Each structure stands twice: as C-alpha cells, then as structure tokens.
PDB file of C-alpha atoms in Angstrom:
ATOM      1  CA  MET E   1      -0.450  -7.842  59.482  1.00 44.00           C
ATOM      2  CA  ARG E   2       0.245  -8.832  56.111  1.00 42.00           C
ATOM      3  CA  LEU E   3      -2.369  -6.138  55.600  1.00 41.00           C
ATOM      4  CA  ALA E   4       0.007  -3.667  57.077  1.00 43.00           C
ATOM      5  CA  ILE E   5       3.194  -4.413  55.006  1.00 40.00           C
ATOM      6  CA  ALA E   6       1.154  -4.437  52.063  1.00 42.00           C
ATOM      7  CA  TYR E   7       0.112  -0.957  52.044  1.00 38.00           C
ATOM      8  CA  SER E   8       3.464   0.343  53.712  1.00 42.00           C
ATOM      9  CA  LEU E   9       4.775  -0.925  50.274  1.00 37.00           C
ATOM     10  CA  CYS E  10       1.935   0.540  48.388  1.00 42.00           C
ATOM     11  CA  VAL E  11       3.011   4.238  49.694  1.00 37.00           C
ATOM     12  CA  LEU E  12       6.861   3.732  49.392  1.00 38.00           C
ATOM     13  CA  THR E  13       6.339   2.664  45.772  1.00 38.00           C
ATOM     14  CA  GLY E  14       2.895   4.625  45.071  1.00 41.00           C
ATOM     15  CA  ASN E  15       4.956   7.764  43.545  1.00 41.00           C
ATOM     16  CA  LEU E  16       6.889   5.498  41.457  1.00 36.00           C
ATOM     17  CA  TRP E  17       4.171   2.885  40.234  1.00 38.00           C
ATOM     18  CA  GLY E  18       1.279   3.625  41.776  1.00 43.00           C
ATOM     19  CA  CYS E  19      -1.147   1.213  43.961  1.00 45.00           C
ATOM     20  CA  SER E  20      -3.257  -0.095  40.920  1.00 45.00           C
ATOM     21  CA  PRO E  21      -1.422  -3.086  38.550  1.00 46.00           C
ATOM     22  CA  PRO E  22      -0.865  -1.435  35.203  1.00 46.00           C
ATOM     23  CA  ALA E  23      -3.379  -2.078  32.247  1.00 52.00           C
ATOM     24  CA  SER E  24      -3.097  -4.386  29.704  1.00 55.00           C
ATOM     25  CA  PRO E  25      -1.913  -2.549  26.181  1.00 53.00           C
ATOM     26  CA  THR E  26      -4.744  -3.505  23.603  1.00 55.00           C
ATOM     27  CA  PRO E  27      -4.266  -5.016  20.517  1.00 51.00           C
ATOM     28  CA  PHE E  28      -4.072  -1.450  18.437  1.00 46.00           C
ATOM     29  CA  GLN E  29      -1.871  -0.033  21.195  1.00 48.00           C
ATOM     30  CA  LEU E  30       0.388  -3.224  20.566  1.00 45.00           C
ATOM     31  CA  ALA E  31       0.216  -2.233  16.720  1.00 46.00           C
ATOM     32  CA  LEU E  32       1.180   1.229  17.168  1.00 47.00           C
ATOM     33  CA  ALA E  33       4.174   0.095  18.819  1.00 50.00           C
ATOM     34  CA  LEU E  34       5.403  -1.834  16.099  1.00 48.00           C
ATOM     35  CA  ALA E  35       7.586  -1.010  13.268  1.00 51.00           C
ATOM     36  CA  PRO E  36       6.374   0.034   9.961  1.00 54.00           C
ATOM     37  CA  SER E  37       7.986  -2.628   7.825  1.00 52.00           C
ATOM     38  CA  LEU E  38       6.951  -4.990  11.108  1.00 48.00           C
ATOM     39  CA  GLN E  39       3.325  -4.544  10.472  1.00 52.00           C
ATOM     40  CA  GLU E  40       3.426  -4.838   6.785  1.00 56.00           C
ATOM     41  CA  SER E  41       5.400  -8.331   7.487  1.00 55.00           C
ATOM     42  CA  LEU E  42       2.498  -9.153   9.424  1.00 52.00           C
ATOM     43  CA  THR E  43      -0.173  -7.818   7.985  1.00 58.00           C
ATOM     44  CA  TYR E  44       1.773  -8.821   3.900  1.00 58.00           C
ATOM     45  CA  PRO E  45       3.409 -12.006   4.476  1.00 57.00           C
ATOM     46  CA  GLY E  46       6.465 -12.855   2.425  1.00 64.00           C
ATOM     47  CA  PHE E  47       5.145 -15.769   1.068  1.00 51.00           C
ATOM     48  CA  LEU E  48       2.383 -13.821  -0.546  1.00 78.00           C
ATOM     49  CA  VAL E  49       5.019 -11.660  -2.257  1.00 82.00           C
ATOM     50  CA  ASP E  50       5.252 -12.231  -5.855  1.00 90.00           C
ATOM     51  CA  ALA E  51       8.428 -10.158  -7.268  1.00 93.00           C
ATOM     52  CA  ARG E  52       8.429 -11.967 -10.657  1.00 95.00           C
ATOM     53  CA  GLY E  53       4.670 -11.699 -11.311  1.00 94.00           C
ATOM     54  CA  ALA E  54       5.072  -7.495 -10.410  1.00 96.00           C
ATOM     55  CA  ALA E  55       7.995  -7.043 -12.459  1.00 97.00           C
ATOM     56  CA  ALA E  56       5.920  -8.777 -15.562  1.00 97.00           C
ATOM     57  CA  TYR E  57       2.985  -6.109 -14.868  1.00 97.00           C
ATOM     58  CA  ARG E  58       5.609  -3.121 -14.407  1.00 98.00           C
ATOM     59  CA  GLN E  59       6.920  -4.013 -17.676  1.00 97.00           C
ATOM     60  CA  GLN E  60       3.181  -4.323 -19.021  1.00 97.00           C
ATOM     61  CA  GLY E  61       2.190  -1.021 -17.681  1.00 98.00           C
ATOM     62  CA  LEU E  62       5.657   0.628 -19.496  1.00 97.00           C
ATOM     63  CA  VAL E  63       4.562  -0.806 -22.638  1.00 98.00           C
ATOM     64  CA  ALA E  64       0.708   0.605 -22.511  1.00 98.00           C
ATOM     65  CA  ARG E  65       2.028   3.873 -21.322  1.00 98.00           C
ATOM     66  CA  GLN E  66       4.270   4.293 -24.371  1.00 97.00           C
ATOM     67  CA  GLN E  67       1.255   3.267 -26.058  1.00 97.00           C
ATOM     68  CA  ALA E  68      -0.530   6.247 -24.694  1.00 96.00           C
ATOM     69  CA  ASP E  69      -3.047   3.891 -23.244  1.00 98.00           C
ATOM     70  CA  PHE E  70      -2.755   5.111 -20.038  1.00 98.00           C
ATOM     71  CA  GLU E  71      -6.046   3.108 -18.324  1.00 98.00           C
ATOM     72  CA  THR E  72      -4.403  -0.251 -19.369  1.00 98.00           C
ATOM     73  CA  ALA E  73      -1.408   0.588 -17.865  1.00 98.00           C
ATOM     74  CA  ILE E  74      -2.067   2.157 -14.885  1.00 98.00           C
ATOM     75  CA  ALA E  75      -4.257  -1.344 -14.274  1.00 98.00           C
ATOM     76  CA  ALA E  76      -0.942  -3.116 -14.796  1.00 98.00           C
ATOM     77  CA  LEU E  77       1.122  -0.740 -12.233  1.00 98.00           C
ATOM     78  CA  LYS E  78      -1.636  -1.010  -9.602  1.00 98.00           C
ATOM     79  CA  THR E  79      -1.549  -5.317  -9.720  1.00 97.00           C
ATOM     80  CA  ALA E  80       2.364  -4.789 -10.141  1.00 98.00           C
ATOM     81  CA  VAL E  81       2.180  -2.761  -6.437  1.00 98.00           C
ATOM     82  CA  ALA E  82      -0.472  -5.175  -5.075  1.00 96.00           C
ATOM     83  CA  LEU E  83       1.779  -8.144  -6.244  1.00 96.00           C
ATOM     84  CA  ASP E  84       5.057  -6.906  -4.382  1.00 96.00           C
ATOM     85  CA  PRO E  85       4.033  -3.610  -2.109  1.00 96.00           C
ATOM     86  CA  GLY E  86       7.833  -3.269  -0.457  1.00 95.00           C
ATOM     87  CA  HIS E  87       9.074  -2.744  -3.815  1.00 97.00           C
ATOM     88  CA  VAL E  88       9.286   1.493  -4.102  1.00 98.00           C
ATOM     89  CA  PRO E  89       9.710   1.610  -7.765  1.00 98.00           C
ATOM     90  CA  SER E  90       6.648   0.418  -8.355  1.00 98.00           C
ATOM     91  CA  TYR E  91       5.019   3.280  -6.816  1.00 98.00           C
ATOM     92  CA  VAL E  92       6.820   5.730  -8.559  1.00 98.00           C
ATOM     93  CA  LEU E  93       5.766   3.961 -12.288  1.00 98.00           C
ATOM     94  CA  LEU E  94       2.447   3.981 -10.756  1.00 98.00           C
ATOM     95  CA  GLY E  95       2.118   7.858  -9.577  1.00 98.00           C
ATOM     96  CA  TRP E  96       4.263   9.049 -12.788  1.00 98.00           C
ATOM     97  CA  THR E  97       1.696   6.960 -14.833  1.00 98.00           C
ATOM     98  CA  GLN E  98      -1.107   9.222 -13.235  1.00 98.00           C
ATOM     99  CA  HIS E  99       0.676  12.325 -13.562  1.00 97.00           C
ATOM    100  CA  LEU E 100       1.065  11.860 -17.196  1.00 96.00           C
ATOM    101  CA  ALA E 101      -2.238  11.032 -17.414  1.00 97.00           C
ATOM    102  CA  GLY E 102      -3.704  14.128 -15.411  1.00 95.00           C
ATOM    103  CA  ASP E 103      -4.811  12.410 -12.181  1.00 97.00           C
ATOM    104  CA  ARG E 104      -2.907  14.415 -10.339  1.00 96.00           C
ATOM    105  CA  ASP E 105      -4.266  13.564  -6.408  1.00 98.00           C
ATOM    106  CA  ALA E 106      -4.080   9.995  -7.232  1.00 98.00           C
ATOM    107  CA  ALA E 107      -0.372  10.278  -8.526  1.00 98.00           C
ATOM    108  CA  ILE E 108       0.246  12.103  -5.114  1.00 98.00           C
ATOM    109  CA  VAL E 109      -1.598   9.280  -2.844  1.00 98.00           C
ATOM    110  CA  ALA E 110       0.605   6.348  -4.753  1.00 98.00           C
ATOM    111  CA  LEU E 111       4.307   8.138  -4.707  1.00 99.00           C
ATOM    112  CA  ASN E 112       3.236   9.004  -0.998  1.00 98.00           C
ATOM    113  CA  GLN E 113       2.454   5.508   0.222  1.00 98.00           C
ATOM    114  CA  GLY E 114       5.777   4.782  -1.478  1.00 98.00           C
ATOM    115  CA  LEU E 115       7.739   7.098   0.448  1.00 98.00           C
ATOM    116  CA  THR E 116       6.298   5.230   3.242  1.00 97.00           C
ATOM    117  CA  ARG E 117       8.329   2.626   3.012  1.00 96.00           C
ATOM    118  CA  ASP E 118      11.573   4.491   1.968  1.00 98.00           C
ATOM    119  CA  PRO E 119      11.568   8.381   2.806  1.00 98.00           C
ATOM    120  CA  GLU E 120      14.543   9.141   0.902  1.00 98.00           C
ATOM    121  CA  HIS E 121      13.375   7.416  -2.402  1.00 99.00           C
ATOM    122  CA  ILE E 122      14.884  10.443  -4.282  1.00 98.00           C
ATOM    123  CA  PRO E 123      13.032   9.494  -7.617  1.00 98.00           C
ATOM    124  CA  ALA E 124      10.101   9.051  -5.826  1.00 99.00           C
ATOM    125  CA  LEU E 125      10.584  12.785  -4.175  1.00 99.00           C
ATOM    126  CA  ASN E 126      11.294  14.240  -7.755  1.00 98.00           C
ATOM    127  CA  ALA E 127       7.995  12.562  -8.890  1.00 98.00           C
ATOM    128  CA  LEU E 128       6.069  13.827  -6.008  1.00 99.00           C
ATOM    129  CA  GLY E 129       7.375  17.408  -6.372  1.00 98.00           C
ATOM    130  CA  ILE E 130       6.498  17.865  -9.950  1.00 98.00           C
ATOM    131  CA  ALA E 131       2.986  16.624  -9.368  1.00 98.00           C
ATOM    132  CA  TYR E 132       2.797  19.389  -6.388  1.00 98.00           C
ATOM    133  CA  LEU E 133       4.185  21.645  -8.862  1.00 98.00           C
ATOM    134  CA  VAL E 134       1.977  20.867 -11.569  1.00 97.00           C
ATOM    135  CA  LYS E 135      -1.260  21.016  -9.202  1.00 96.00           C
ATOM    136  CA  GLY E 136       0.081  24.655  -8.226  1.00 97.00           C
ATOM    137  CA  ASP E 137       0.680  23.470  -4.845  1.00 98.00           C
ATOM    138  CA  LEU E 138       4.131  25.359  -4.319  1.00 98.00           C
ATOM    139  CA  GLU E 139       4.787  25.147  -1.038  1.00 98.00           C
ATOM    140  CA  ALA E 140       4.272  21.153  -0.848  1.00 99.00           C
ATOM    141  CA  ALA E 141       6.433  21.596  -4.232  1.00 99.00           C
ATOM    142  CA  ILE E 142       9.239  23.462  -2.565  1.00 99.00           C
ATOM    143  CA  ALA E 143       9.344  21.218   0.235  1.00 99.00           C
ATOM    144  CA  THR E 144       9.508  18.001  -1.652  1.00 99.00           C
ATOM    145  CA  HIS E 145      12.451  18.954  -3.768  1.00 99.00           C
ATOM    146  CA  THR E 146      13.856  20.789  -0.970  1.00 99.00           C
ATOM    147  CA  GLN E 147      14.407  17.215   0.700  1.00 99.00           C
ATOM    148  CA  ALA E 148      15.325  16.054  -3.147  1.00 99.00           C
ATOM    149  CA  LYS E 149      17.907  18.474  -3.412  1.00 98.00           C
ATOM    150  CA  ASN E 150      19.530  17.956  -0.206  1.00 98.00           C
ATOM    151  CA  LEU E 151      19.621  14.169  -0.261  1.00 98.00           C
ATOM    152  CA  ASN E 152      21.813  14.516  -3.530  1.00 98.00           C
ATOM    153  CA  SER E 153      23.450  17.757  -4.352  1.00 97.00           C
ATOM    154  CA  GLU E 154      23.682  16.995  -7.815  1.00 97.00           C
ATOM    155  CA  ASN E 155      20.238  16.187  -8.308  1.00 98.00           C
ATOM    156  CA  GLU E 156      19.475  18.629 -11.334  1.00 98.00           C
ATOM    157  CA  ILE E 157      15.970  17.346 -11.331  1.00 98.00           C
ATOM    158  CA  ALA E 158      14.848  19.389  -8.154  1.00 99.00           C
ATOM    159  CA  TYR E 159      16.734  22.764  -8.751  1.00 99.00           C
ATOM    160  CA  TYR E 160      15.305  22.738 -11.637  1.00 99.00           C
ATOM    161  CA  ASN E 161      11.803  22.576 -10.548  1.00 99.00           C
ATOM    162  CA  LEU E 162      12.522  24.271  -7.768  1.00 99.00           C
ATOM    163  CA  SER E 163      13.633  27.622  -9.888  1.00 99.00           C
ATOM    164  CA  LEU E 164      10.200  26.992 -11.611  1.00 99.00           C
ATOM    165  CA  ALA E 165       8.201  26.794  -8.000  1.00 99.00           C
ATOM    166  CA  TYR E 166      10.253  30.073  -6.897  1.00 99.00           C
ATOM    167  CA  GLN E 167       9.930  31.693  -9.951  1.00 99.00           C
ATOM    168  CA  ARG E 168       5.927  31.148  -9.024  1.00 98.00           C
ATOM    169  CA  LEU E 169       6.013  32.031  -5.693  1.00 97.00           C
ATOM    170  CA  PRO E 170       7.658  34.566  -6.578  1.00 97.00           C
ATOM    171  CA  ASP E 171      11.176  34.587  -4.664  1.00 98.00           C
ATOM    172  CA  ILE E 172      13.149  35.341  -7.383  1.00 98.00           C
ATOM    173  CA  ALA E 173      16.469  35.211  -6.319  1.00 98.00           C
ATOM    174  CA  ALA E 174      15.844  31.760  -5.104  1.00 99.00           C
ATOM    175  CA  ALA E 175      14.524  31.105  -8.917  1.00 99.00           C
ATOM    176  CA  ILE E 176      18.302  32.724 -10.256  1.00 99.00           C
ATOM    177  CA  GLU E 177      20.064  30.830  -8.062  1.00 99.00           C
ATOM    178  CA  HIS E 178      17.895  27.209  -8.501  1.00 99.00           C
ATOM    179  CA  ALA E 179      17.882  27.653 -12.467  1.00 99.00           C
ATOM    180  CA  ASN E 180      22.419  28.135 -12.676  1.00 99.00           C
ATOM    181  CA  ARG E 181      22.929  25.241 -10.542  1.00 99.00           C
ATOM    182  CA  ALA E 182      20.627  23.310 -13.140  1.00 99.00           C
ATOM    183  CA  THR E 183      22.365  24.705 -15.802  1.00 99.00           C
ATOM    184  CA  GLU E 184      25.754  23.518 -14.023  1.00 98.00           C
ATOM    185  CA  LEU E 185      24.405  20.092 -14.020  1.00 98.00           C
ATOM    186  CA  GLU E 186      22.763  19.850 -16.790  1.00 98.00           C
ATOM    187  CA  PRO E 187      24.387  22.055 -19.802  1.00 98.00           C
ATOM    188  CA  TYR E 188      23.032  20.155 -22.491  1.00 98.00           C
ATOM    189  CA  ASN E 189      19.591  20.561 -21.532  1.00 98.00           C
ATOM    190  CA  PRO E 190      17.385  23.046 -22.819  1.00 98.00           C
ATOM    191  CA  HIS E 191      15.191  23.890 -20.106  1.00 98.00           C
ATOM    192  CA  PRO E 192      16.893  24.906 -16.955  1.00 99.00           C
ATOM    193  CA  TRP E 193      18.245  27.616 -19.529  1.00 99.00           C
ATOM    194  CA  VAL E 194      14.482  28.604 -20.289  1.00 99.00           C
ATOM    195  CA  ALA E 195      14.170  28.373 -16.716  1.00 99.00           C
ATOM    196  CA  LEU E 196      17.004  30.622 -16.068  1.00 99.00           C
ATOM    197  CA  ALA E 197      15.868  33.229 -18.837  1.00 99.00           C
ATOM    198  CA  LEU E 198      12.394  33.152 -17.087  1.00 99.00           C
ATOM    199  CA  ALA E 199      13.833  33.836 -13.625  1.00 99.00           C
ATOM    200  CA  HIS E 200      15.913  36.753 -15.005  1.00 98.00           C
ATOM    201  CA  TRP E 201      12.943  38.156 -16.901  1.00 98.00           C
ATOM    202  CA  SER E 202      11.283  38.049 -13.718  1.00 98.00           C
ATOM    203  CA  ASN E 203      14.349  40.356 -12.680  1.00 98.00           C
ATOM    204  CA  GLN E 204      13.677  42.611 -15.162  1.00 96.00           C
ATOM    205  CA  ASP E 205      17.325  41.607 -16.571  1.00 98.00           C
ATOM    206  CA  LEU E 206      17.049  41.881 -20.103  1.00 97.00           C
ATOM    207  CA  ASP E 207      20.482  41.048 -20.703  1.00 97.00           C
ATOM    208  CA  ALA E 208      20.755  38.122 -18.983  1.00 98.00           C
ATOM    209  CA  THR E 209      17.407  36.859 -20.076  1.00 98.00           C
ATOM    210  CA  GLN E 210      18.491  36.944 -23.105  1.00 97.00           C
ATOM    211  CA  ALA E 211      21.933  35.343 -22.430  1.00 98.00           C
ATOM    212  CA  ALA E 212      20.153  32.351 -21.102  1.00 98.00           C
ATOM    213  CA  TYR E 213      17.603  32.028 -23.909  1.00 98.00           C
ATOM    214  CA  GLN E 214      20.287  32.300 -26.714  1.00 98.00           C
ATOM    215  CA  GLN E 215      21.905  29.176 -24.772  1.00 98.00           C
ATOM    216  CA  ALA E 216      18.499  27.705 -25.058  1.00 98.00           C
ATOM    217  CA  LEU E 217      18.210  28.372 -28.785  1.00 98.00           C
ATOM    218  CA  GLN E 218      21.491  26.747 -29.057  1.00 98.00           C
ATOM    219  CA  LEU E 219      21.080  23.823 -27.777  1.00 98.00           C
ATOM    220  CA  ASP E 220      17.752  23.555 -29.920  1.00 98.00           C
ATOM    221  CA  GLY E 221      16.548  26.349 -32.342  1.00 96.00           C
ATOM    222  CA  ARG E 222      12.683  25.007 -31.866  1.00 97.00           C
ATOM    223  CA  TYR E 223      12.362  27.808 -29.052  1.00 97.00           C
ATOM    224  CA  TYR E 224      11.990  30.244 -32.015  1.00 96.00           C
ATOM    225  CA  ASP E 225       8.808  28.678 -32.535  1.00 96.00           C
ATOM    226  CA  ALA E 226       5.771  29.767 -30.176  1.00 96.00           C
ATOM    227  CA  ASP E 227       3.778  26.135 -31.123  1.00 96.00           C
ATOM    228  CA  HIS E 228       6.945  24.552 -29.564  1.00 96.00           C
ATOM    229  CA  LEU E 229       6.369  26.222 -26.255  1.00 97.00           C
ATOM    230  CA  GLU E 230       3.212  23.994 -25.552  1.00 95.00           C
ATOM    231  CA  HIS E 231       5.692  21.601 -25.077  1.00 95.00           C
ATOM    232  CA  LEU E 232       6.910  22.861 -21.307  1.00 97.00           C
ATOM    233  CA  LEU E 233       3.842  22.151 -20.200  1.00 94.00           C
ATOM    234  CA  ARG E 234       4.776  18.739 -19.589  1.00 91.00           C
ATOM    235  CA  ALA E 235       7.933  20.149 -18.584  1.00 95.00           C
ATOM    236  CA  GLY E 236       5.927  21.435 -15.230  1.00 96.00           C
ATOM    237  CA  PHE E 237       6.045  25.150 -16.326  1.00 98.00           C
ATOM    238  CA  SER E 238       2.764  26.870 -15.938  1.00 98.00           C
ATOM    239  CA  THR E 239       0.482  28.052 -18.452  1.00 97.00           C
ATOM    240  CA  GLU E 240       1.014  31.748 -17.135  1.00 98.00           C
ATOM    241  CA  GLN E 241       4.932  30.505 -17.495  1.00 98.00           C
ATOM    242  CA  ILE E 242       4.793  29.770 -21.248  1.00 98.00           C
ATOM    243  CA  GLU E 243       3.275  33.303 -21.742  1.00 98.00           C
ATOM    244  CA  GLN E 244       6.179  34.750 -20.117  1.00 98.00           C
ATOM    245  CA  VAL E 245       8.102  32.488 -22.146  1.00 98.00           C
ATOM    246  CA  ASP E 246       6.678  33.903 -25.173  1.00 98.00           C
ATOM    247  CA  GLU E 247       7.583  37.427 -24.228  1.00 97.00           C
ATOM    248  CA  ILE E 248      11.220  36.473 -23.879  1.00 98.00           C
ATOM    249  CA  ARG E 249      10.859  34.463 -27.644  1.00 97.00           C
ATOM    250  CA  THR E 250       9.821  37.483 -29.157  1.00 95.00           C
ATOM    251  CA  GLN E 251      13.211  39.696 -28.194  1.00 91.00           C
ATOM    252  CA  PHE E 252      14.747  37.304 -31.323  1.00 85.00           C
TER     253      PHE E 252
END
C-alpha cells in the first residue's frame, strides 16, 4: 500500500520535480552563485586589508613615476593593489603607469581587474580606452570610450579619444562630431583642436582644417614647430596621424 501511494505521488509530481532526489550543489556551483563582492570578501577577508599601507605604497609609486623610475613605481603600485584589492583607483594608477612604461598588455589587464570591481569607474574606462587606442585595438577603444561618454556626457577625454579612433577607422563624420564636442568641453586645450583639424583634413575641408589648427596655434605656438609634434604620441595620436598633422602644419 505504501509503495502504491509513493508511486502515485511520484507520477503526480514527476512533471514538476521528478522522482529522483535533487543533486546537492557542488562547492564550485555554490561559488558561482555568490556575488563577486562576497566572493572577494571570502577569499580576501577584511582583516587582511591594509588601507593605510596601500596609501603609502601608492604615494611611493607616484613619486617614482614622476622620476620616470617605472620599475620601482610599478612594484610599489602592485603592492598597493595587493594590500587593498577593493580600492579601484589603485588599479587605475597601476594600469596607467604600466601604459606609460610601454607595457600595454599589462595595463589592460590591471585596468580590467579594477573594472570588475566597479564597471562604471570612469577614470578606469578612460585609461583603458587610451591603452586600447595606443595599442591599435580601435573597436575596443571605441566601445570603452563610448561607455565612458555615456556615463558622463561631459567627459572630454572620451570625446577626444573617440575622435582619434574614428579618424583611424575611418569614420570621418564621427571623428568631426566627437572632436567638436571635445573642443566645446575643453576649449583651452590644444589637443582637441589638433584632433578636429585632423578630422577636417581627412574630410578634405581645408578651410575648416586651417581654422581648427589656428585655434591650436593660438593656444600653443609650438605647433608651428615640427619637432613639437612628437609629443602627440603621448596624447594618443598614431605615427601616421602625426605625419598628417605635420602636413597640416605646413599650411601655416
């Protein structure tokens, strides 16, 4: 009788639960179900965090970076990250320092690690987009800077770098649009004006090119000098773009 009742219950409920007892979740499955922040707190409990020590190492890293001692700076900033792994600005400092040292791949890794903790951290997105741009990964640069732009419509860095990326793609209309916006947001910085001149040059609009470059010259007369253009490499321009800017320069 008991077997019959059990069988009947199994038949009635089989479509919902089945007749076999549910399998116990594995530790791996449980780990996947945890929020990332909780996983981190379990793997790196709060009592191990040394925020004061991390701040001291960040300062050491900044001092070393100012002295162009990138090896010491990176070592100090890695220690800062290890001492306080939830502090996203530490990843930004580390990634940007690695970028300045020429290690683009390491920079991208560090910045993405920071973004896993705060996907909307605009300084991290700005730095990551620049690293992608300089590396030549234009699609990733555009996606990253677009995200940063959407989070803050007055993010001049994102508009400026999007202009450079779109000019290389090429999508000249988008390059002009974003460079125009960058000049509106930061009119006293010559870099957006040079980017705008480059975009108009690519559009074969000589008058607009000269007008934009003239604005850059008024802000910084060194743009008359060919040797000064080399610094544009540090401002996100590619070698080919700098050669194009040099052609623009000869119009003056």
